[in-house]
XYZ file of C-alpha atoms in Angstrom:
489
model
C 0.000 0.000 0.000
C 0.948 3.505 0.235
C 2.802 5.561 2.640
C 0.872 3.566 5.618
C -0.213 0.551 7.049
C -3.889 -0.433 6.522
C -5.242 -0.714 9.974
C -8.254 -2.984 8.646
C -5.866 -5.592 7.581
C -3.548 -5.662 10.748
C -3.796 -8.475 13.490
C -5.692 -6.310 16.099
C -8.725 -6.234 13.816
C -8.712 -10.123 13.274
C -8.477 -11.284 16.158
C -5.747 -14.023 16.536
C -5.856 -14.545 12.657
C -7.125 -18.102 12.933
C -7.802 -19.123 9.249
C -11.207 -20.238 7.784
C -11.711 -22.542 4.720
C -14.167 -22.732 2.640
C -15.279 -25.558 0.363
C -18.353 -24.432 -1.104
C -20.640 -24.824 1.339
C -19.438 -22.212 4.355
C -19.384 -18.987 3.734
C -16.405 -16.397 4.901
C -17.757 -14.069 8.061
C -15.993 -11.235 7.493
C -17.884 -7.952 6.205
C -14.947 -6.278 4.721
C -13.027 -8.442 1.893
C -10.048 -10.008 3.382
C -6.572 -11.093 1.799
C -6.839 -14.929 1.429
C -5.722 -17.778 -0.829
C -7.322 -20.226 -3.272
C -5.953 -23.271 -4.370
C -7.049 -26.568 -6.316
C -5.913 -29.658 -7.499
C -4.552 -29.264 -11.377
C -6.713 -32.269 -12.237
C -9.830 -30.629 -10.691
C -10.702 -27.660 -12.626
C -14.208 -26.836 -11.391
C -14.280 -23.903 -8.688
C -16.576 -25.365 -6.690
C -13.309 -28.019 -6.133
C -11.464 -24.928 -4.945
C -10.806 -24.276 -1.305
C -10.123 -20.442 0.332
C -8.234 -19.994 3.189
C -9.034 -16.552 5.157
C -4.823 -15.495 5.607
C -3.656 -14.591 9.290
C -2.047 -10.931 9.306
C 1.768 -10.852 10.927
C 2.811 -7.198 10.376
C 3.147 -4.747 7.819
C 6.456 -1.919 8.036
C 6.042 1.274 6.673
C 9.405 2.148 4.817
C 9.067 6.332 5.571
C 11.795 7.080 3.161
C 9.783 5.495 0.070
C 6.710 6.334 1.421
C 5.402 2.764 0.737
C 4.197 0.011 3.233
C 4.760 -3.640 3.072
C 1.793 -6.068 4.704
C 2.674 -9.536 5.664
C 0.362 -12.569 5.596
C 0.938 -16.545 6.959
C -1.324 -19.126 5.949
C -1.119 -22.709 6.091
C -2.424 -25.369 3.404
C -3.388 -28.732 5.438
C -3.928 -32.191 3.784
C -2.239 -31.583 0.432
C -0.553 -34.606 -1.166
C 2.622 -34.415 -2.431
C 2.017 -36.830 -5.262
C -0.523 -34.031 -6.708
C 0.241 -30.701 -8.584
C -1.958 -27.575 -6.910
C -2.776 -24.349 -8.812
C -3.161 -21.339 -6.523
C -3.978 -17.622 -5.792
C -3.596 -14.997 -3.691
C -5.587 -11.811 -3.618
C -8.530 -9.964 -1.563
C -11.592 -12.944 -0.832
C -15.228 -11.152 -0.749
C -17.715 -11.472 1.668
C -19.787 -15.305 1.816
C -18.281 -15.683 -1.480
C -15.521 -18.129 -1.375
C -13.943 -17.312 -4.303
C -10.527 -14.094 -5.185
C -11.960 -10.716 -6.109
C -11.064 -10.149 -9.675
C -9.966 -13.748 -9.583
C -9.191 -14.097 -13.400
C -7.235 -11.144 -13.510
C -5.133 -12.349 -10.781
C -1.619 -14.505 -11.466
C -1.731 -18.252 -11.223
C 0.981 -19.879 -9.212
C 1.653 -23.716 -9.083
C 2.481 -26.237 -6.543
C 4.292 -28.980 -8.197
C 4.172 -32.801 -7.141
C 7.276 -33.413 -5.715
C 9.803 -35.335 -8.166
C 9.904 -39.437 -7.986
C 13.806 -39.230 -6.861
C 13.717 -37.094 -3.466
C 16.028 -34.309 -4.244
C 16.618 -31.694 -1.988
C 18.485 -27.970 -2.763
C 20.667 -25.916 -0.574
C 22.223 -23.040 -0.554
C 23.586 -19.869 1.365
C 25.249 -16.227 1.687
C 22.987 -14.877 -1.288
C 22.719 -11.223 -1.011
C 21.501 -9.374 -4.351
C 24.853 -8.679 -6.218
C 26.273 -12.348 -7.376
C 22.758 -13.842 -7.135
C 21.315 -13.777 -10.429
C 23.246 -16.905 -12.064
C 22.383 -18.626 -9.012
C 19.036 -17.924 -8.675
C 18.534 -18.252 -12.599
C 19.826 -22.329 -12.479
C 17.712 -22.754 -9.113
C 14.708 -21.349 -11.292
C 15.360 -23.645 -13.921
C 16.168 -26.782 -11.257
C 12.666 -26.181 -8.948
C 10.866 -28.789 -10.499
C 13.991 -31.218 -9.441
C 13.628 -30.530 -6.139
C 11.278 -31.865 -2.839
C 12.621 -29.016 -0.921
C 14.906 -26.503 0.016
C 17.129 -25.025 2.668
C 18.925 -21.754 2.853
C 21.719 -21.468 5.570
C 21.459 -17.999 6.383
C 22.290 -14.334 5.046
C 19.388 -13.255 2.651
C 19.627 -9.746 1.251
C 22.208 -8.563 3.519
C 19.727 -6.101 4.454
C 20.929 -5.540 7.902
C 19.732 -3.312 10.645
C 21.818 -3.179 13.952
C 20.620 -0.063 15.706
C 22.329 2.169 17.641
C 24.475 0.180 19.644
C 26.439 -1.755 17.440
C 30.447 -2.016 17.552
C 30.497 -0.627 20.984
C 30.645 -2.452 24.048
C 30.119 -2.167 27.839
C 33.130 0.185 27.812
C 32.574 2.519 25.345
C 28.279 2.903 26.063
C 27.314 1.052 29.057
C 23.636 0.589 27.686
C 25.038 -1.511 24.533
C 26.357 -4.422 26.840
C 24.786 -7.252 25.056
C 21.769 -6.120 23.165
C 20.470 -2.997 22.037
C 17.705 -1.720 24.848
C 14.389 -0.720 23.674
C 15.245 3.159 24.248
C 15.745 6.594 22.585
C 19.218 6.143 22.923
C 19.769 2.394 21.489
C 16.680 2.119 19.034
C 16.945 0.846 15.681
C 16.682 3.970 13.756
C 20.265 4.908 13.964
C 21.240 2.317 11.345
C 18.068 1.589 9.223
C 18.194 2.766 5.758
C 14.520 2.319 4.424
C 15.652 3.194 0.877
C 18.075 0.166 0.156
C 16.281 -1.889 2.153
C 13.285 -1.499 -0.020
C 15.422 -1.890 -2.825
C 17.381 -5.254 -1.956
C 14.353 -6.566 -0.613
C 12.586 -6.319 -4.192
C 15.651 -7.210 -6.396
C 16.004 -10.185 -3.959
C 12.844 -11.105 -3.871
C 12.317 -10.545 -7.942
C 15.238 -13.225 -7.903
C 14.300 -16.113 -6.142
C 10.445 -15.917 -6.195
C 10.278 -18.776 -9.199
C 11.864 -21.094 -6.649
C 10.378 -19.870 -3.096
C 6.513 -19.766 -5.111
C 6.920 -23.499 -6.142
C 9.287 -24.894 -3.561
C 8.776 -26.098 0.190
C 11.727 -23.523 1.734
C 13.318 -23.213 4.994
C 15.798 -21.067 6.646
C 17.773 -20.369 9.629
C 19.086 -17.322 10.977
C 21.733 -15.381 10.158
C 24.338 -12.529 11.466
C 22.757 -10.318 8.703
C 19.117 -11.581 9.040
C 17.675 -9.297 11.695
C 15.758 -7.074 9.070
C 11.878 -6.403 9.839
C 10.986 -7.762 6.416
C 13.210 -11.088 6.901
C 11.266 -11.706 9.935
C 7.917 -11.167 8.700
C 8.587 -12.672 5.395
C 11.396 -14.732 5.069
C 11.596 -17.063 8.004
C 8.636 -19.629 9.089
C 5.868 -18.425 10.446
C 6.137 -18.275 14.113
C 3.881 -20.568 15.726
C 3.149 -18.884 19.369
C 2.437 -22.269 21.232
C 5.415 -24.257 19.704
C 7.896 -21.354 20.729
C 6.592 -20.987 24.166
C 7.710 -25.100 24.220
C 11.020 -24.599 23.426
C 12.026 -22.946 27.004
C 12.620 -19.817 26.401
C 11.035 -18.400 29.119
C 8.196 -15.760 29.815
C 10.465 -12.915 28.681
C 10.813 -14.187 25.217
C 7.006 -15.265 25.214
C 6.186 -10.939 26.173
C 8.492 -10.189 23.580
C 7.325 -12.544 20.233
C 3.595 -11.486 21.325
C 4.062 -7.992 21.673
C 6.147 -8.226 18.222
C 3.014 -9.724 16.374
C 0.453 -7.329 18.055
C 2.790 -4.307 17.226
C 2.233 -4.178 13.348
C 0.911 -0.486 13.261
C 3.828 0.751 15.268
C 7.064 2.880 13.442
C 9.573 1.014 11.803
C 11.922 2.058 14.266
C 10.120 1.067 17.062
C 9.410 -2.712 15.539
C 13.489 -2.720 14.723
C 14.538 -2.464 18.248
C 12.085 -5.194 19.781
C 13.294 -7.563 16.990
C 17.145 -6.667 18.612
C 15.189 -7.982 21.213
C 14.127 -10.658 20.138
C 17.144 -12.065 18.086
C 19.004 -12.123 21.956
C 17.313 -15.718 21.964
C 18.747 -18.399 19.376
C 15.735 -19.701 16.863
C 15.416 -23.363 16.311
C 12.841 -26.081 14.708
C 12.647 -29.244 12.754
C 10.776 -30.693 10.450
C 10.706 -34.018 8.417
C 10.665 -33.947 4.226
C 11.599 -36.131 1.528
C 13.116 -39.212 4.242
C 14.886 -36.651 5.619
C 14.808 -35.000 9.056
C 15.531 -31.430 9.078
C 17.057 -29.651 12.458
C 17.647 -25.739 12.000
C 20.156 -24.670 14.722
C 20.133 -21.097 16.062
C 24.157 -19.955 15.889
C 22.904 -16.003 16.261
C 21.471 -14.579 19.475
C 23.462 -10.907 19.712
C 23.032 -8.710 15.758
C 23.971 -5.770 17.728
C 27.437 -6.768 19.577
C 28.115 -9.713 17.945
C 30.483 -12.383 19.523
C 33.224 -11.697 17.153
C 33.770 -8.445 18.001
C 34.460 -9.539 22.027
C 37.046 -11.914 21.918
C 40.958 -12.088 22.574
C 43.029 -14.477 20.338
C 40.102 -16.546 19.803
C 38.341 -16.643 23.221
C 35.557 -15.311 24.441
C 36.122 -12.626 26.708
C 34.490 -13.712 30.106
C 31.235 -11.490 30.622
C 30.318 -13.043 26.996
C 31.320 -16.844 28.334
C 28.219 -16.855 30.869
C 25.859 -15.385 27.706
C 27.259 -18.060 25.293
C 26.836 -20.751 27.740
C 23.321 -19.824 28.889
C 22.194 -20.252 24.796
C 24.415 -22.795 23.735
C 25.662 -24.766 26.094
C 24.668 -28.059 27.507
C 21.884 -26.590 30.000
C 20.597 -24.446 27.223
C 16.505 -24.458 25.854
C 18.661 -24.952 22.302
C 20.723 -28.063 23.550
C 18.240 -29.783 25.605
C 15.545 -29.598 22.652
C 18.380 -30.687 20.123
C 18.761 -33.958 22.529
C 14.997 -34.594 22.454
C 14.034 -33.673 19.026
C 17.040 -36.210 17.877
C 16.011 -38.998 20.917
C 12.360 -39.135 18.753
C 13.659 -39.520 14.815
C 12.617 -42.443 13.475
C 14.837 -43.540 11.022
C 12.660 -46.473 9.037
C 10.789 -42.817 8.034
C 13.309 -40.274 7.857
C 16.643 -42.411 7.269
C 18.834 -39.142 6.685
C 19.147 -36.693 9.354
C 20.491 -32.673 8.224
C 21.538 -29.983 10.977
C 21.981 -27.068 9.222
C 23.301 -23.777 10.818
C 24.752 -20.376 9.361
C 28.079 -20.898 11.432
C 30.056 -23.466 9.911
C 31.792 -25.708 12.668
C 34.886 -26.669 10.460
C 36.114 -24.712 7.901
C 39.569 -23.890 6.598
C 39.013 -20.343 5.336
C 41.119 -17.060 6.697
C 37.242 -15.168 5.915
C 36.286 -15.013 9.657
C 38.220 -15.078 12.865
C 39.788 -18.597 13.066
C 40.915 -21.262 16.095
C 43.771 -23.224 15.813
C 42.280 -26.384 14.320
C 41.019 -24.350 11.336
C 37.099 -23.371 12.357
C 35.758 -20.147 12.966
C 36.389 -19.879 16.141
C 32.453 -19.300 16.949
C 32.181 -22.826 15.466
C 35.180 -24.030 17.637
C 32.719 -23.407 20.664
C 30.026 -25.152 19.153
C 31.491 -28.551 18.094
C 32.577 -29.110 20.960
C 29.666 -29.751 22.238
C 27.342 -30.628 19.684
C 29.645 -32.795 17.881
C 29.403 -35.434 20.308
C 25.421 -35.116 20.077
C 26.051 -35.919 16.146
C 28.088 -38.530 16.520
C 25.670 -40.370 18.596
C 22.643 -39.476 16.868
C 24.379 -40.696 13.281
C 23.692 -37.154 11.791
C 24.875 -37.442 8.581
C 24.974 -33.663 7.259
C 25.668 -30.654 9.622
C 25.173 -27.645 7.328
C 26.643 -24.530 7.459
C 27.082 -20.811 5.310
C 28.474 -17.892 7.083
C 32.285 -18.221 4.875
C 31.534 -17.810 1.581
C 33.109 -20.568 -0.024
C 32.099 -24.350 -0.824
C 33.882 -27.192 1.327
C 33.009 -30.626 2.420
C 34.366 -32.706 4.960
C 35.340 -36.353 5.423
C 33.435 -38.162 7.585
C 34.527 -37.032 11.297
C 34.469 -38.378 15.037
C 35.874 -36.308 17.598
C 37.623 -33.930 15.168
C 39.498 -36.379 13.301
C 38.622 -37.620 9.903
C 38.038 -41.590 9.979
C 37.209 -44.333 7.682
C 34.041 -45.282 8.193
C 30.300 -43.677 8.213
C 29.994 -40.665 9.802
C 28.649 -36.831 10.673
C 30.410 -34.577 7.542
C 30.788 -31.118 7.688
C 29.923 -28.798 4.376
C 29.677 -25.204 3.826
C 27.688 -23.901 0.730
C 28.050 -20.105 1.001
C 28.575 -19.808 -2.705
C 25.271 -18.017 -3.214
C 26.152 -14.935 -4.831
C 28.128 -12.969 -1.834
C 31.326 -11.995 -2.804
C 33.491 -15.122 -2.132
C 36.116 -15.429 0.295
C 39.973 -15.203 -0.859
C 41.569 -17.935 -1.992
C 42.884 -20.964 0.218
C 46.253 -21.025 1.778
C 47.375 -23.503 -0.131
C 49.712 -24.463 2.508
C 47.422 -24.661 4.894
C 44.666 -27.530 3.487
C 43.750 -29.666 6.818
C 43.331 -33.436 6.665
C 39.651 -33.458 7.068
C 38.885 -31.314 4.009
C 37.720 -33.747 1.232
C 36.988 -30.782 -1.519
C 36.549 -26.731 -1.327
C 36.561 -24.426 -3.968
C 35.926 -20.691 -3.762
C 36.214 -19.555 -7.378
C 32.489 -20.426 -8.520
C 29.275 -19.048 -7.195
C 27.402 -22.102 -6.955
C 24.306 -24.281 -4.505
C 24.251 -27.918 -3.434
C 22.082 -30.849 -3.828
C 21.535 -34.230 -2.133
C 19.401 -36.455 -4.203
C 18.383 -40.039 -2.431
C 19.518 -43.204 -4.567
C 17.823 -45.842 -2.083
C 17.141 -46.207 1.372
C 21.140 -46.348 2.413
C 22.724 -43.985 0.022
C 22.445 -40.917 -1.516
C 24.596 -38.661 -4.300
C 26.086 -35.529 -2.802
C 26.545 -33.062 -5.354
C 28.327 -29.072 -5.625
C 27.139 -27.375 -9.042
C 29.063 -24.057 -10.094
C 27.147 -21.757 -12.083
C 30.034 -18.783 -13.134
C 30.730 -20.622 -16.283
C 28.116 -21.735 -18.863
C 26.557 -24.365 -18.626
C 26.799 -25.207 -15.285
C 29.054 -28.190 -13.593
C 29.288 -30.668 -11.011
C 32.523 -29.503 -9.397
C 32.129 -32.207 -6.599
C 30.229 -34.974 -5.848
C 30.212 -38.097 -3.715
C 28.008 -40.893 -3.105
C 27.435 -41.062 0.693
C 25.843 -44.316 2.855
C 23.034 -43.342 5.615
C 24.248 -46.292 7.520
């Protein structure tokens, strides 16, 4: 819309934005029209085979710069079946009429069956200047693929606020995060203009695959923008967050953050400072494979990095690191029961994926001495030994922008047998990191490349194996510059 939010379209005038759906027979209850979706199966042309879903409003920013608002919408689609191709619509549903206003003139979008070979995409680090070639061959590759995961880093559209850089030393209200105040808000580093901009040349970019293609995400270091959380990352579910243990104060927080929807940009920035103090994590389970995002990014505004000496932590940031990561964490203790309840006869591949990479061999980022960004350093060693119990077979990871893939690892040592390996696919249009040290190539580094913009794919064979595979897309056509065909057990 322009220059403001719609108040009639905002949560506070819907309720909790529970959805309805129609199938013909009940009618939507709403007076005003409403922003909904239709959808149908391909092979089921009639309308009256069409079913509406009434969408649940989860904020809307006004960009003040541009003078142009952005509303965001959630809805979920129960009881499709994968097998089946789905045609659908979004637009404005009218009242006790269960079908789009101006429905013909409105674009048709298409849910595809998913392929008979379970292949799933990955990529991450894409930003908006290298993208295009990748986002062109993922365009051309959606039908290929079950599903897809991004590690992290979307359109670099960052906003930090106020307080970032500085520590307790230099501004003793930017300690850890930045505090809801006139002092530490987010306006001090939000640029409305560019973000508008990346935002739509981003979006513009990877809509063929995102519109066709179940997508996931996980957080990262340059992922704390309004429209990434409205937009880009799953929809929060209230009642499954409040599960996780975070606590009442991150309950306040997420609720007041989706009630808050007519408030200034600048205001909405700081609480989601806020809110990104807590790591995010889920799972899921797709194509025989169980998915585990990991949160690796709980501080945008005073990030780890920037406190530490020689590669540790400097000791007021130990007790915060250890309080979200460690092993008495809400993140840990759900990672130990979320992996104690896979069952592998349904999902026989498990895939962690982060945005910190836990090995890597890349000067890019700060670095410990066993080759890992040092953030990583802290995390495998604990988590590894989860992994390695569990049988993970992928841990996932952007963050360096560069491709690498491990050999199969227990307890930091590359071994002969099955087990957890380590890749990073940050090839996803970011500028890439500088060459390797040629020198310096550890023994647990199978293949890495940093040349080629590029993605990854892991495509199931059986029930045992699957084919790991790296495609670089600088040169036309595009190549397999790695692959490997990996056993489950």
């Amino acid at each position: 819309s322009e220059g403001f939010c719609d108040r009639s379209l905002l949560p506070s005038e819907h309720g909790t934005g529970s959805t309805l759906e129609t199938d013909g027979q009940r009618m939507l209850s709403s007076r005003e029209p409403v922003m909904g979706i239709c959808y149908w199966e391909l092979s089921k042309q009639n309308p009256v085979n069409q079913k509406c879903i009434v969408a649940q409003s989860v904020g809307c920013v006004e960009f003040e710069e541009t003078s142009q608002a952005w509303h965001f919408f959630a809805v979920k689609l129960r009881r499709l079946d994968s097998k089946l191709a789905y045609a659908y619509k979004i637009g404005l549903l009218s009242d006790g009429v269960p079908q789009l206003i101006n429905h013909e003139e409105l674009p048709k979008r298409y849910l595809r069956p998913a392929p008979e070979r379970e292949t799933i995409g990955i990529v991450g680090d894409l930003g908006t200047s290298g993208i295009s070639k990748v986002a062109q061959a993922l365009a051309e590759q959606a039908p290929n693929f079950t599903t897809f995961v991004h590690l992290g880093d979307a359109s670099y559209n960052s906003n930090r606020g106020g307080c970032y850089g500085q520590d307790r030393s230099n501004n003793p209200m930017c300690e850890f995060d930045c505090p809801e105040t006139s002092e530490c808000d987010g306006r001090k580093k939000r640029n409305d203009k560019r973000g508008l901009n990346n935002w739509e040349s981003f979006f513009k970019l990877m809509s063929p695959l995102q519109a066709t293609v179940p997508f996931a995400t996980t957080t990262g270091n340059h992922d704390n923008d309004l429209v990434w959380f409205f937009k880009y990352r799953p929809a929060i579910e209230i009642e499954e967050e409040i599960s996780k243990g975070h606590g009442q104060i991150y309950e306040e927080k997420v609720r007041r953050m989706m009630s808050m929807s007519s408030e200034p940009a600048q205001k909405q920035q700081a609480l989601l400072n806020s809110i990104g103090s807590f790591p995010y994590f889920y799972s899921y389970n797709r194509a025989r494979t169980h998915f585990i995002s990991l949160g690796t990014e709980d501080n945008f505004i005073n990030p780890y990095e920037m406190n530490h000496n020689n590669g540790l932590i400097k000791p007021r940031y130990r007790d915060r690191f250890e309080s979200h990561y460690g092993a008495n964490s809400s993140q840990y203790k759900w990672l130990i029961r979320d992996l104690e309840a896979v069952n592998r006869s349904e999902t026989p591949m498990i895939i962690v994926f982060t945005h910190r990479p836990m090995w890597h061999s890349s000067s890019h980022h700060p670095s410990c001495s066993s080759g890992g960004d040092w953030y990583g350093c802290e995390f495998r060693s604990l988590y590894s030994k989860a992994f390695e119990k569990f049988k993970v077979n992928f841990i996932l990871g952007g963050h360096a922008h560069h491709y690498q893939r491990s050999k199969p690892m227990i307890q930091g040592k590359p071994v002969d047998r099955n087990a957890p390996r380590y890749i990073i696919c940050g090839t996803g249009g970011f500028k890439l990191d500088h060459p390797f040290n040629q020198q310096r190539n550890p023994d647990f580094v199978a293949f890495r490349q940093s040349i080629q913009y590029g993605y990854c794919q892991v495509r199931f064979i059986n029930n045992t194996h699957v084919l790991w595979q790296h495609v670089g897309v600088s040169n036309s056509p595009s190549e397999i510059l790695d692959e490997a065909v990996i056993s489950l057990v």
